[in-house]
Structure formats: C-alpha cells, structure tokens
GROMACS .gro file of C-alpha atoms in nm:
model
  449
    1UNK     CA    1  -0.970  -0.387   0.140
    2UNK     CA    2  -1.189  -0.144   0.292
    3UNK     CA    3  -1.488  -0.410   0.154
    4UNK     CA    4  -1.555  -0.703   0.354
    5UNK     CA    5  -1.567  -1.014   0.127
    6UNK     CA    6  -1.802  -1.269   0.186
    7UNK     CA    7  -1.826  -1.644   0.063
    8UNK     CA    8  -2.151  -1.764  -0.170
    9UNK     CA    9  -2.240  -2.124  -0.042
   10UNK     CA   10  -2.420  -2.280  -0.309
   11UNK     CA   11  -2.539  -2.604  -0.165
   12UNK     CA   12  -2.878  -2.829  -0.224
   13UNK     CA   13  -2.775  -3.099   0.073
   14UNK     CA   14  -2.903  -2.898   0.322
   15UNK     CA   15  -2.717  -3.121   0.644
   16UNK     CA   16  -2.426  -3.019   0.388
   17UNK     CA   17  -2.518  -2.654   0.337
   18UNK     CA   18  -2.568  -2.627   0.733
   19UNK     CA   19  -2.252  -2.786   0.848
   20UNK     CA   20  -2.014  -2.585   0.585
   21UNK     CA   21  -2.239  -2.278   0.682
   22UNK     CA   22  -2.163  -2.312   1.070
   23UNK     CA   23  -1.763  -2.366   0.980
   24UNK     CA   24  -1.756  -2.076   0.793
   25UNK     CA   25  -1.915  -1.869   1.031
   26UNK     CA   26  -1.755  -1.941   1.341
   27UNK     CA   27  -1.405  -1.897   1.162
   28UNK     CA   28  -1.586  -1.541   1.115
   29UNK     CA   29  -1.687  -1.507   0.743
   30UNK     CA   30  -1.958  -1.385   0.622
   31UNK     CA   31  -2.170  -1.657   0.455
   32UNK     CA   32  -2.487  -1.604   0.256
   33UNK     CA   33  -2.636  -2.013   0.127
   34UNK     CA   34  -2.857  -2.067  -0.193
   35UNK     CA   35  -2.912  -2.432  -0.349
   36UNK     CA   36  -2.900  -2.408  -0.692
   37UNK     CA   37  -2.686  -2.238  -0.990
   38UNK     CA   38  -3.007  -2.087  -1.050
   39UNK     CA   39  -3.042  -1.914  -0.742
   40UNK     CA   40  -2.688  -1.800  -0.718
   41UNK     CA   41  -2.639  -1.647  -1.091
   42UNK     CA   42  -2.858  -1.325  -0.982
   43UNK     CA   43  -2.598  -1.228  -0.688
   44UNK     CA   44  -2.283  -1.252  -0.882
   45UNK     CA   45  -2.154  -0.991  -1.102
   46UNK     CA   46  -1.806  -0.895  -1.229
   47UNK     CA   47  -1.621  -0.716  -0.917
   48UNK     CA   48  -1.833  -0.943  -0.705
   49UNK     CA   49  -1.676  -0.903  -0.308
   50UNK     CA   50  -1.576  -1.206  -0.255
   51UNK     CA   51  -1.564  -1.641  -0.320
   52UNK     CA   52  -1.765  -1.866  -0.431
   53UNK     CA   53  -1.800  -2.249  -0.312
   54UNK     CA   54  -2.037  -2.511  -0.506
   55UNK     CA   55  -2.096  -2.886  -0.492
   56UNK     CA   56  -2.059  -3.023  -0.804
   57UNK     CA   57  -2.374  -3.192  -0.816
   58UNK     CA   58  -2.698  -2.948  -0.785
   59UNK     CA   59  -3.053  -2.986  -0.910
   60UNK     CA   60  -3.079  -2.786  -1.297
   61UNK     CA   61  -2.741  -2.687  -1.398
   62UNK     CA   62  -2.429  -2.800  -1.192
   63UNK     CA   63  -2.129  -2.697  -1.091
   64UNK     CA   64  -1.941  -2.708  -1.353
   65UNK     CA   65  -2.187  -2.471  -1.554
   66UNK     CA   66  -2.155  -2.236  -1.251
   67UNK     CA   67  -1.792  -2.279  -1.225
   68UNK     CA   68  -1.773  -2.159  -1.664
   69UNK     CA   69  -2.048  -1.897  -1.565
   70UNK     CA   70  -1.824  -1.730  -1.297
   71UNK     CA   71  -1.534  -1.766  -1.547
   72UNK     CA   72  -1.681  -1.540  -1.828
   73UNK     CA   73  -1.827  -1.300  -1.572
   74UNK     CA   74  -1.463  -1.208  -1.444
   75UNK     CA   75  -1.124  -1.514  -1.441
   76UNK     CA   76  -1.013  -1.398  -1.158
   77UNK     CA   77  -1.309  -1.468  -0.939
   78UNK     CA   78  -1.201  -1.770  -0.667
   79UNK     CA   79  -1.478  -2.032  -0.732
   80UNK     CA   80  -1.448  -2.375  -0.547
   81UNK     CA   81  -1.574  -2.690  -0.581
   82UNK     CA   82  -1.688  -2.980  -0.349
   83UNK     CA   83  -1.652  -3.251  -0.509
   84UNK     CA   84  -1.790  -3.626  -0.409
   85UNK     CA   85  -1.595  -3.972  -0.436
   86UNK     CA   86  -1.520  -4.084  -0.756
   87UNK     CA   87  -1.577  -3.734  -0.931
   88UNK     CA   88  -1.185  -3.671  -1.014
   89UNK     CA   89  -1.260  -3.655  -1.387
   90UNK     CA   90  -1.497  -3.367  -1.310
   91UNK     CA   91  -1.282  -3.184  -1.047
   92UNK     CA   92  -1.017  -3.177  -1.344
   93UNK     CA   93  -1.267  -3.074  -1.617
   94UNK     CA   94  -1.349  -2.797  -1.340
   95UNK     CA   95  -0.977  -2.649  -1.326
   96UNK     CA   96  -0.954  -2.645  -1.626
   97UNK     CA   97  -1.313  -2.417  -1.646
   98UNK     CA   98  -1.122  -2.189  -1.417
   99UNK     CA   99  -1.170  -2.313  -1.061
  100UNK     CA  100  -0.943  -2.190  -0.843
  101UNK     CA  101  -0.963  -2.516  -0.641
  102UNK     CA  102  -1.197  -2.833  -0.533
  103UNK     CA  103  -1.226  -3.022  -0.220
  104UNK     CA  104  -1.300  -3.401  -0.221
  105UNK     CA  105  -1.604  -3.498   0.036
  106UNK     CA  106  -1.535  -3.586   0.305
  107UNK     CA  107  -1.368  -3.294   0.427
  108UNK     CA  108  -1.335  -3.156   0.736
  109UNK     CA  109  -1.425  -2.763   0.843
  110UNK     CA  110  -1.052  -2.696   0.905
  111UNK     CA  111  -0.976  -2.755   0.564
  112UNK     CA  112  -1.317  -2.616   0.360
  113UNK     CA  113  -1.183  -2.290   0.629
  114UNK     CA  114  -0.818  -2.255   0.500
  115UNK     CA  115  -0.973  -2.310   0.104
  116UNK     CA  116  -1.195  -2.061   0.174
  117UNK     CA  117  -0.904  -1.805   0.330
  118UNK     CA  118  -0.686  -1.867   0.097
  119UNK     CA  119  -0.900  -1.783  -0.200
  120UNK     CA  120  -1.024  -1.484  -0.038
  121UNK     CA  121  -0.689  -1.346   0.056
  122UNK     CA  122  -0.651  -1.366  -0.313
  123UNK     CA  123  -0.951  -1.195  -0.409
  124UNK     CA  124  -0.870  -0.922  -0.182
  125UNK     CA  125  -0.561  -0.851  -0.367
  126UNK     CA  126  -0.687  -0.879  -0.704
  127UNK     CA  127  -0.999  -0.632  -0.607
  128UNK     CA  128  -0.702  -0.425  -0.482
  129UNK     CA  129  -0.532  -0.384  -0.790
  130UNK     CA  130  -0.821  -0.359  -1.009
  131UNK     CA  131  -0.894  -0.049  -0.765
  132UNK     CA  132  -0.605   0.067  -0.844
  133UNK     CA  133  -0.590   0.045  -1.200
  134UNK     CA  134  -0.896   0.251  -1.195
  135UNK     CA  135  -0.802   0.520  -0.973
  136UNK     CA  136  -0.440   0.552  -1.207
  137UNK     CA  137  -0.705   0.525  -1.481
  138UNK     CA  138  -0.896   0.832  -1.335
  139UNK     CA  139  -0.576   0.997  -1.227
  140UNK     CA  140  -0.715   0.984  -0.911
  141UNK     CA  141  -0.583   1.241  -0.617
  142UNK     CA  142  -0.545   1.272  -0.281
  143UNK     CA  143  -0.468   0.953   0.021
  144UNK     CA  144  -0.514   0.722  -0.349
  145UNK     CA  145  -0.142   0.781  -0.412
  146UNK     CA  146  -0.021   0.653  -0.090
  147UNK     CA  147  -0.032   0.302  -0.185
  148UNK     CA  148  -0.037  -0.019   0.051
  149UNK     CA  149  -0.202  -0.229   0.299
  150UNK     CA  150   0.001  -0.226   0.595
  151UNK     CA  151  -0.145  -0.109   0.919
  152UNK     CA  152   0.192   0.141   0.922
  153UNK     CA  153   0.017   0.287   0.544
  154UNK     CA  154  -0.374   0.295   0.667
  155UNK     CA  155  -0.307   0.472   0.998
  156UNK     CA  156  -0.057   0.748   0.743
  157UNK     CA  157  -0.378   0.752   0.514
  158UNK     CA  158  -0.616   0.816   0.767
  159UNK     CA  159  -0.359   1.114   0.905
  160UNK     CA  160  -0.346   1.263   0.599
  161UNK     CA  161  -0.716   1.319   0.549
  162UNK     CA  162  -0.780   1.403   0.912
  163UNK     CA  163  -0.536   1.690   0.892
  164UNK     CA  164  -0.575   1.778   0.483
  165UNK     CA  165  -0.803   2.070   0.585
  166UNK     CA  166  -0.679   2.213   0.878
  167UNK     CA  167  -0.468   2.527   0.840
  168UNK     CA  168  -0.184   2.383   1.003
  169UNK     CA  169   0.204   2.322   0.903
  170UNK     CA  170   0.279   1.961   0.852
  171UNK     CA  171   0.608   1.804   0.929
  172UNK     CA  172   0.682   1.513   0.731
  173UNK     CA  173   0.973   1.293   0.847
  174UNK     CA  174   1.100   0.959   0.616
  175UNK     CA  175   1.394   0.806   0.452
  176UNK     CA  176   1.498   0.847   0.132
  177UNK     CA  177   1.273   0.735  -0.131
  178UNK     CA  178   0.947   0.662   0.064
  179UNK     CA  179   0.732   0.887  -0.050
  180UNK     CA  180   0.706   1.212   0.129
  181UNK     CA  181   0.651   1.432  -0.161
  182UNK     CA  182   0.334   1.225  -0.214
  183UNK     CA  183   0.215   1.279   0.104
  184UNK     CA  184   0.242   1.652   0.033
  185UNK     CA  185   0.082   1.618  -0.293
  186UNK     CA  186  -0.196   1.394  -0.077
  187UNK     CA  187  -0.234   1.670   0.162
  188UNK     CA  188  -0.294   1.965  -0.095
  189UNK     CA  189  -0.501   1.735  -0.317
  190UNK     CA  190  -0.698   1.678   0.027
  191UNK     CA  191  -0.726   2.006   0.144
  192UNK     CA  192  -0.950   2.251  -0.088
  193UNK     CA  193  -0.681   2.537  -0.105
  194UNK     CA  194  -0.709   2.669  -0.449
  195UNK     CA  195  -0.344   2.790  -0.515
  196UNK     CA  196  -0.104   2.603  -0.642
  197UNK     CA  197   0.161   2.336  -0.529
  198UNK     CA  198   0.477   2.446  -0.460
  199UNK     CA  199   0.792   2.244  -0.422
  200UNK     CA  200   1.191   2.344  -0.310
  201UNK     CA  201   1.432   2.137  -0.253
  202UNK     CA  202   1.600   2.312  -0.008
  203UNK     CA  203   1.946   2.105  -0.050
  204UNK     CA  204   1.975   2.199  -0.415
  205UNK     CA  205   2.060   2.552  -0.406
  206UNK     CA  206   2.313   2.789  -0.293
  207UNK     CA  207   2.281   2.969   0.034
  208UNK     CA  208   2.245   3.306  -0.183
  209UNK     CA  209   1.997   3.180  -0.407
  210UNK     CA  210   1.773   2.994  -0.191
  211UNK     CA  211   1.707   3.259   0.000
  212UNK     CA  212   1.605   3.451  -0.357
  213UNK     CA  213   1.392   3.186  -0.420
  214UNK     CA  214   1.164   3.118  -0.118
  215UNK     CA  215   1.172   3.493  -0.051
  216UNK     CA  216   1.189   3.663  -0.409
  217UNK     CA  217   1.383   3.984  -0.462
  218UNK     CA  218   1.332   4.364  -0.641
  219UNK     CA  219   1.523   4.455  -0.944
  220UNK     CA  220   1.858   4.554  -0.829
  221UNK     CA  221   1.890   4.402  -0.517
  222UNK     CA  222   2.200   4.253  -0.656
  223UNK     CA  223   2.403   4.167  -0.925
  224UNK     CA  224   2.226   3.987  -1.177
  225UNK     CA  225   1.859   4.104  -1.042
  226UNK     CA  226   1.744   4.250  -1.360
  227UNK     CA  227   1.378   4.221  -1.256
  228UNK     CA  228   1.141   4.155  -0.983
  229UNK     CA  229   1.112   3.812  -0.949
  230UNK     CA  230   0.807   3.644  -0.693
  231UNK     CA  231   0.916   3.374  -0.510
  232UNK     CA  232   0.795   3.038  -0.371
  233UNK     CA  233   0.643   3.131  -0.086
  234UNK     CA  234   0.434   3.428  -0.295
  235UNK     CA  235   0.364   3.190  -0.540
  236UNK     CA  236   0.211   2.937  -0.302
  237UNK     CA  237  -0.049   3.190  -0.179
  238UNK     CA  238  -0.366   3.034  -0.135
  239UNK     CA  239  -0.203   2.709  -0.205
  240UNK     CA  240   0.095   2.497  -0.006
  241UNK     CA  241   0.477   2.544  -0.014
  242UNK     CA  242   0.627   2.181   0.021
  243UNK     CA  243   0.954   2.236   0.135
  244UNK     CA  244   1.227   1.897   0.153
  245UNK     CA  245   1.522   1.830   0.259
  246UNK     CA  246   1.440   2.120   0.552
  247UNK     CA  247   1.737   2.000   0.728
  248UNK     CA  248   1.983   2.148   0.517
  249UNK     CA  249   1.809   2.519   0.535
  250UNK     CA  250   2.053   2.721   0.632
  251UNK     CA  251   2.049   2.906   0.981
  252UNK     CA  252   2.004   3.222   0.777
  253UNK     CA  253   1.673   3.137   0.604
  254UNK     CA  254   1.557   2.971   0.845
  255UNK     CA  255   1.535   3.265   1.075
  256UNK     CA  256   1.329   3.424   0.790
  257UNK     CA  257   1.100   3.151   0.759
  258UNK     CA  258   1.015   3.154   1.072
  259UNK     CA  259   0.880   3.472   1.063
  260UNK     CA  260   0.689   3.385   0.785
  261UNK     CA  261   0.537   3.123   0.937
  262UNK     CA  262   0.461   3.321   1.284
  263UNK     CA  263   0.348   3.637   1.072
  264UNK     CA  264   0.214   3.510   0.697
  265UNK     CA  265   0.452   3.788   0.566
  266UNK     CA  266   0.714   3.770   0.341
  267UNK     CA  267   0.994   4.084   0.252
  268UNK     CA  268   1.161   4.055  -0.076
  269UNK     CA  269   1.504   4.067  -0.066
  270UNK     CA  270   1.586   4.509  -0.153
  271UNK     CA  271   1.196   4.569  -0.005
  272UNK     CA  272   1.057   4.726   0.303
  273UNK     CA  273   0.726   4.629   0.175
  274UNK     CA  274   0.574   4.296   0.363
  275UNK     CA  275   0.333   4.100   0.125
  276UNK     CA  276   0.100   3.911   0.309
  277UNK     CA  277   0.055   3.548   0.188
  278UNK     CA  278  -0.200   3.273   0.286
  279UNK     CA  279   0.025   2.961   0.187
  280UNK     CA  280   0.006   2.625   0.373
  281UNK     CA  281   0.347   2.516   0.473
  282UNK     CA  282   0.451   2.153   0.394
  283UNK     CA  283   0.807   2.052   0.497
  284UNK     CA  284   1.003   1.717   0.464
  285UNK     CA  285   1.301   1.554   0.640
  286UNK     CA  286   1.512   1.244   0.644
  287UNK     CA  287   1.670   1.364   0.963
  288UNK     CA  288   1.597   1.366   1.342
  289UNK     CA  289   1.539   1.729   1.348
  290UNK     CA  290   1.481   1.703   1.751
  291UNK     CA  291   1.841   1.629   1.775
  292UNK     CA  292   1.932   1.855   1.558
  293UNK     CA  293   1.761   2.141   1.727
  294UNK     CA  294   1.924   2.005   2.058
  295UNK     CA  295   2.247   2.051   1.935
  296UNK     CA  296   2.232   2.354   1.782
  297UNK     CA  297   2.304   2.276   1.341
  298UNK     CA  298   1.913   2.315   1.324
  299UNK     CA  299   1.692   2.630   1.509
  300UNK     CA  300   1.454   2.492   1.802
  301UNK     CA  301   1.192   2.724   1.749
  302UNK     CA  302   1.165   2.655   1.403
  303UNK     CA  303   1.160   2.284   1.449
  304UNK     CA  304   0.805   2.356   1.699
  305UNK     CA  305   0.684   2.540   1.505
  306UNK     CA  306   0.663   2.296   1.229
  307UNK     CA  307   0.605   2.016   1.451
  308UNK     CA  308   0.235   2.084   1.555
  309UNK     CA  309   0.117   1.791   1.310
  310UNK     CA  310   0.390   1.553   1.210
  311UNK     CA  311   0.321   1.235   0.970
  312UNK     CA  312   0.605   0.955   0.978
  313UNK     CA  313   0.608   0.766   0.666
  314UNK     CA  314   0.751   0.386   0.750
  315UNK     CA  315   1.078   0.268   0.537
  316UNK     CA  316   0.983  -0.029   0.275
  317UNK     CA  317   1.136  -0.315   0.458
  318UNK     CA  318   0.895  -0.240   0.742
  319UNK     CA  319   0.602  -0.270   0.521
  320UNK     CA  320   0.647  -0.544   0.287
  321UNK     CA  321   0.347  -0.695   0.318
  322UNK     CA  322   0.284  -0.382   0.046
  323UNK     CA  323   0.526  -0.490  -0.200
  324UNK     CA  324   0.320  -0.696  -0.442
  325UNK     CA  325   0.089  -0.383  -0.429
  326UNK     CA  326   0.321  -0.118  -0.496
  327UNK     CA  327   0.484  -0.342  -0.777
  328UNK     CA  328   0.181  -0.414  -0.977
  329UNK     CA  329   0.156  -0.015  -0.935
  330UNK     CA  330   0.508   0.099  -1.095
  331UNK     CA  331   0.459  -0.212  -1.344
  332UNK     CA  332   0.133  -0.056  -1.491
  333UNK     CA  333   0.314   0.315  -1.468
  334UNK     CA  334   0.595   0.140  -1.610
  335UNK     CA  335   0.435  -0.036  -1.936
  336UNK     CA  336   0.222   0.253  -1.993
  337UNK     CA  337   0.492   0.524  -2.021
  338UNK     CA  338   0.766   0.315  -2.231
  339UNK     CA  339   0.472   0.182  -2.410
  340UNK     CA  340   0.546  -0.183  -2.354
  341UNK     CA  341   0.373  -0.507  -2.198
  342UNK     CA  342   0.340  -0.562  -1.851
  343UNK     CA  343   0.586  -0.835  -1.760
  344UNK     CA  344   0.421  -1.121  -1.490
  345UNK     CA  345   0.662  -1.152  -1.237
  346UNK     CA  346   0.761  -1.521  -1.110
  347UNK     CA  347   0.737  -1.675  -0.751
  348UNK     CA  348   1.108  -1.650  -0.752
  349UNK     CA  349   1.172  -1.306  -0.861
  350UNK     CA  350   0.896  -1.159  -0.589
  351UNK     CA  351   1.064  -1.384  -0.306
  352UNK     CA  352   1.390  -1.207  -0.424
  353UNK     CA  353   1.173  -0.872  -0.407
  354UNK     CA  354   1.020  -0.968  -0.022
  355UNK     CA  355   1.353  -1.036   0.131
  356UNK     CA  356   1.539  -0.737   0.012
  357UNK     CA  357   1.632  -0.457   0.229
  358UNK     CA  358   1.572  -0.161   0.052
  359UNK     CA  359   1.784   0.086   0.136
  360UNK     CA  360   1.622   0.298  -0.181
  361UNK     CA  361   1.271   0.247  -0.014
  362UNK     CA  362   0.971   0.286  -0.255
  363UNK     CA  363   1.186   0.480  -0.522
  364UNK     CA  364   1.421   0.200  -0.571
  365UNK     CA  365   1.133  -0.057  -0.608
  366UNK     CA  366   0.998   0.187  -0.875
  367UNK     CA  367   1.362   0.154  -1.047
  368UNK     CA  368   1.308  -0.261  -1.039
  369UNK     CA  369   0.998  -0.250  -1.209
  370UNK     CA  370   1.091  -0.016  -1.470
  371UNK     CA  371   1.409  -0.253  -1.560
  372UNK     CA  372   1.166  -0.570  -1.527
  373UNK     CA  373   0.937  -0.365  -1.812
  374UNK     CA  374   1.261  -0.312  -1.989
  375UNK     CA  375   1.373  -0.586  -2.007
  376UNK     CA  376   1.706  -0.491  -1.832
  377UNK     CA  377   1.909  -0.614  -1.524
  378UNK     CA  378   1.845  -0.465  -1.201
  379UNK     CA  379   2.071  -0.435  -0.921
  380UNK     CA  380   1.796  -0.650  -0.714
  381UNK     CA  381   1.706  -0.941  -0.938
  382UNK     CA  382   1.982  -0.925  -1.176
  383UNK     CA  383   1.941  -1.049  -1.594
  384UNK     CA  384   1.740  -1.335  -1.480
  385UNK     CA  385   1.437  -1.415  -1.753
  386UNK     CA  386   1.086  -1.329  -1.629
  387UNK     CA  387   0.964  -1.678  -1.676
  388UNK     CA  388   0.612  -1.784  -1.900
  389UNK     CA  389   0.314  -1.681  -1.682
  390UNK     CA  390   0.201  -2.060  -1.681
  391UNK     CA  391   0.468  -2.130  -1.434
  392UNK     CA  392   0.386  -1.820  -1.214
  393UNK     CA  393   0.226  -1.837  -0.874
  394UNK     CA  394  -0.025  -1.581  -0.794
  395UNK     CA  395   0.091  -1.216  -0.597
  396UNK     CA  396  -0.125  -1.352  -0.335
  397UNK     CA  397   0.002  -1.716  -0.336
  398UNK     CA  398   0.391  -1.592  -0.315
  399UNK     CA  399   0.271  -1.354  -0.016
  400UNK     CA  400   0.166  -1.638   0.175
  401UNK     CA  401   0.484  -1.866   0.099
  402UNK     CA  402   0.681  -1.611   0.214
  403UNK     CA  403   0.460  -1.548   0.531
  404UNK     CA  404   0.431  -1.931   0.653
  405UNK     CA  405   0.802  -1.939   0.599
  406UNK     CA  406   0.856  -1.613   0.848
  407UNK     CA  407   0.600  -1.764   1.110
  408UNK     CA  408   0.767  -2.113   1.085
  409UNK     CA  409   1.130  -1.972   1.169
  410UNK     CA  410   1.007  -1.741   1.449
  411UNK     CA  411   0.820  -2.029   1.603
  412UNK     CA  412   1.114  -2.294   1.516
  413UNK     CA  413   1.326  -1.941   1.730
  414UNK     CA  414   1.164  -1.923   1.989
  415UNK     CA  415   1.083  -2.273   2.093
  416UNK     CA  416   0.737  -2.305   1.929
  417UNK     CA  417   0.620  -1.995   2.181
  418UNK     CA  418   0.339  -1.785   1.975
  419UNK     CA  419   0.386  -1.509   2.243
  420UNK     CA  420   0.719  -1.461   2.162
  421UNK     CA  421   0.718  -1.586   1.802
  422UNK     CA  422   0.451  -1.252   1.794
  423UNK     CA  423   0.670  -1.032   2.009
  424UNK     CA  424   0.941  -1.097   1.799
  425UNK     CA  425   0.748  -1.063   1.464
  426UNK     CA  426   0.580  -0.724   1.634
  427UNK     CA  427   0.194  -0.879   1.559
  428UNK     CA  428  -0.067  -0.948   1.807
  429UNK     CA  429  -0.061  -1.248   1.952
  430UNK     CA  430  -0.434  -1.345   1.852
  431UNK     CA  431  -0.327  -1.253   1.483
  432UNK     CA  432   0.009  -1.472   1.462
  433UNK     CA  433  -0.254  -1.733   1.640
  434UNK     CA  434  -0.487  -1.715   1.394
  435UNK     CA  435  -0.205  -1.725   1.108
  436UNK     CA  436  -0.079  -2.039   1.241
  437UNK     CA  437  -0.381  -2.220   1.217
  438UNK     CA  438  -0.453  -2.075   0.868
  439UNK     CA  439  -0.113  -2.214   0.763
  440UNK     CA  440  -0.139  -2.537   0.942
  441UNK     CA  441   0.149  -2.473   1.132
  442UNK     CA  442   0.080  -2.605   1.474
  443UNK     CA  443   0.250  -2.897   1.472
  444UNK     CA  444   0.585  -2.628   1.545
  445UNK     CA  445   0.439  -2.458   1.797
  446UNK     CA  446   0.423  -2.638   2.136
  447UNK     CA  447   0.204  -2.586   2.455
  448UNK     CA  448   0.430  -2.315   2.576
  449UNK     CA  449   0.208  -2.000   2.490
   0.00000   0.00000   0.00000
C-alpha cells in the first residue's frame, strides 16, 4: 500500500493509553490515542487506513458499541479489543460483533505489537483489493494493470512511468505468460501518444507475410496484392508498435526494421516512396537476445538499438508474495465475464497455489481462477471442492502461514543463523529480523547472527 496505516488507540486509563502508546510506537506505527467511543466515532469512516484497538470498558458507550459501530461502517475493518479479567463472556459477544481479535489484560507490548501487525497486514490487503476492484471498476489504465506488491513489481511500475513519455524504444524481456503485453499496453496508456496500439506477433506469420505486414505493400507487388494495404508500422503512427516474440524476426526484416527505427521511414513492399512515421517502438522477448546477437541467429545492431531502455518483468514463482493479489484479480475478471459468483478460496487450496512453480507464470494463474469460477478441475488444484467460507482463513492469514513456515525452515537450514537464513531467502537481514520477531520465531534462531 502506497498509504501508511495507522492504529486508533481508544483508551480512558491513561497509564494504559501511555504504555500501549509507547509499544506501538517504538515497534514504528503510527499511533493517534482518544478515550472514549465518543471521541473516536468522528475519525473513522468506511476505507479508514488502518486498525483499531479499544478497551472494553470506556466512560459513555463501550467497546462493544464501538466494536458494532466499526462493523456497519465497513466488516472488514480490524478492530481489537482489550479485554480485563473475568470479561470472557464479553470478548465472545465481541467476535461475534465482528472483532477481529481481543487481548486479555495483562498483556505484554510484544504481544498487543504482533495483534496489532497482524491485523494491519490484513487491512493492507483488503484496502488493496478494494483498490483494485475500483480501478477494474473504472477500467482503469496505465502502471494499474501491472498488478502486485513485490519489490520486483513496484520497482517495474515505477520504470514504466519514468520512461512512458520519453520517445524511446523499450525492450521488454520475460517468460512466457508474465505479462509483457501489459507492460506495453502500460507504457502507451502512460505515454500521451495519440495513435493507436499496435500489436504483431512476430512468431505467427510466415517470413513472406510478415514482412507485408509490418511494412505494407502496393497493389501488385505480388501475387495476391490486389490493393494497397498499410501496414503496422504506418498504422502505429503517432501511436506505439508492440512487437513480441522479436526473437523469431527473421534476419530479413529485421534488417528493415532497423532502418526504420534509425530513420522513422518505412518503404512498402513494390514502392520507392518512403512514408515517414512517428510510431513508438515496443518489442518483447522470452529470450536472451545478448546471446543471441553474440552468436549470430539474432542482428547485434538491432538488439542496441532496442536496448536503450529495457524493463525485465520477474517470473511468478519469484514474486509470490503477489499471488493472493493477482488471484482475487482474475477471480473478479473471472465471475464477471462467465457471469457467475466469486468462489472464496480455502487455506488449503491457496497453500497449494503459493508452493507451485509456475511454469505458465501469471497466464496460467489466470487459467486456475477461471476453472475455480467454473467450477472445473485445474491442472494445479485438481476437482477438490472450494470449501464453505466459514472454514476459510483470510488471503492475509494464509500469506503469513505460509511465510512463518519459509522463515522457520531457512532458520531450522541454516543453524538458526538470520544472516544466512536472509541470504538464502534473498531479504535483508533487518527485514527477516524483524519477521522473526513478528512471528515469534526466535526460539529457532540461536545467537549465531
């Protein structure tokens, strides 16, 4: 979340208020304190950045009216409750109002801190998605398509609008299936070129008739050519030419293309005449095209001249810390195109989802939640029964499972060592520090740092 979230302390014990105040913010929250439900309804509205955390017992109306205020002001708002000896009956009553959780007094700060984490790591997802939903809702352009948290996904975001208006040709370089025709989409969207989007797959064709297409051709030029026809790159004037699978081009074209692209002319095939165009070049590879060029299949001075900006989109199984994200995306896609309910997906089925290794990348994810809206096995998760939402963990809950069960084996691996636990997990060392104590995992790790 580009938002920082912040916790609402309502407290009247003021010892109370200070002591859960200074826990909070030297873990590094942001705190703001009231002391009644009075004083804390005005700052809380649906969409509201971040948690809430009440005593039960408060001067005027209590908890438990704050907890059922929060509840019909948005249900997925994290509101939780301190509770005092003897008060079970009401921490109960509370859950069942719609708190996400209660701590019993007395408590210490390390666990009011991990509440407190753990309910705004939820938030933050469910904020998340509900930007999503509206940007889908909007049909929303530009970086909003390229979907995820990741630190691999931000620094490709903030790429793509650095470059978006600069006149230069973009090299885009990914797997199969994660994505790169979005990017191009992102960087036209992004850019303020009013001509169109073009697209060629440059593996689907014929030598012969690619070279028709990108370049176009007079009537007559050969058999068949009944007619002028414009092609691609005439059509993108004014606009970008997206161009993927550039490493199956043949040497032919792209000799021609790069004159294009040095010159902004193009020659129709049976034409002397040059056409200048003013078309933003977009290409797309799944191959080391360095290589390539180094060994001759692919031209060298084609390759640099594409390669002034190049964006490298990250395969799926290096990001899946974006999963739950990108599924609640192609669920929502999903339900709304077949015209079906969203299915809630259980603990089990998104562990299944984390641990895979995509070799399909994004696209094959897509295909999963299209069978889960279905109704119909996938390849991934099989025929298995989406379970009733009642037994469902939260997105954000099954994230962390799976995350305290990664640390745990890389610190059980290497000997309870966080430096090379985080070496080995390729986070900062503070981070997988910080993660540790969040999970309450340093009883594994040992004094070897």
């Amino acid at each position: 979340m580009s938002q920082e979230l912040s916790v609402l302390l309502v407290e009247d014990d003021l010892p109370m208020q200070l002591g859960c105040l200074q826990a909070l913010q030297l873990a590094g929250l942001t705190v703001d304190a009231v002391e009644s439900a009075e004083a804390a309804r005005p700052r809380l509205t649906a969409g509201f950045p971040g948690v809430v955390v009440t005593d039960m017992r408060l001067p005027g109306a209590d908890g438990l009216s704050l907890v059922r205020h929060c509840h019909e002001l948005e249900p997925e708002l994290p509101v939780i409750m301190i509770t005092g000896h003897g008060d079970v009956s009401l921490a109960v009553e509370a859950m069942r109002s719609g708190a996400y959780d209660f701590i019993p007094k007395p408590f210490s700060p390390e666990v009011l801190v991990e509440v407190v984490r753990r309910a705004l790591d939820k938030r933050a997802l469910t904020l998340e998605v509900v930007a999503l939903r509206e940007a889908l809702a909007r049909k929303e352009g530009g970086s909003a398509r390229l979907i995820g948290r990741s630190p691999q996904m931000v620094a490709v975001r903030q790429l793509v609008a650095r470059v978006a208006s600069a006149r230069a040709d973009v090299l885009i370089r990914g797997e199969t299936g994660t994505g790169k025709e979005l990017v191009a989409q992102a960087l036209h969207d992004l850019s303020g070129r009013k001509g169109p989007l073009v697209a060629l797959n440059c593996g689907g064709l014929p030598d012969n008739l690619l070279d028709s297409e990108l370049f176009g051709h007079e009537a007559g030029a050969f058999t068949g050519a009944a007619k002028r026809r414009i092609g691609k790159i005439e059509h993108a004037h004014h606009g970008t030419l997206f161009l993927d699978e550039l490493e199956s081009m043949p040497m032919g074209v792209q000799i021609k293309l790069l004159r294009v692209l040095q010159d902004r002319v193009v020659e129709r095939l049976g034409s002397n005449a040059q056409v200048a165009v003013d078309c933003r070049v977009v290409a797309a590879t799944k191959d080391d095209l360095l290589h390539k060029a180094q060994d001759g299949s692919f031209r060298s001075d084609l390759y640099y001249r594409l390669n002034v900006v190049t964006i490298d989109l990250p395969p799926l199984r290096e990001r899946r810390e974006d999963i739950p994200l990108l599924l609640e995306h192609f669920l929502l896609l999903a339900a709304s195109r077949y015209g079906l309910p969203q299915p809630v997906v259980s603990a089990a089925q998104l562990r299944a989802l984390m641990a895979h290794h995509w070799p399909g990348n994004v696209r094959e994810l897509r295909n999963v939640a299209d069978c889960l809206v279905l109704g119909v096995p996938s390849e991934v998760l099989g025929d298995g029964e989406v379970p009733a939402a009642a037994t469902m963990l939260s997105l954000a809950e099954t994230v962390e499972d799976f995350e305290r069960s990664l640390i745990r084996e890389a610190l059980g691996r290497h000997g309870g060592s966080i430096t090379r636990a985080a070496q080995a997990l390729r986070v900062p060392k503070t981070t997988l520090a910080d993660k540790v104590r969040k999970y309450g995992l340093q009883s594994v790790s040992t004094p070897a740092q």
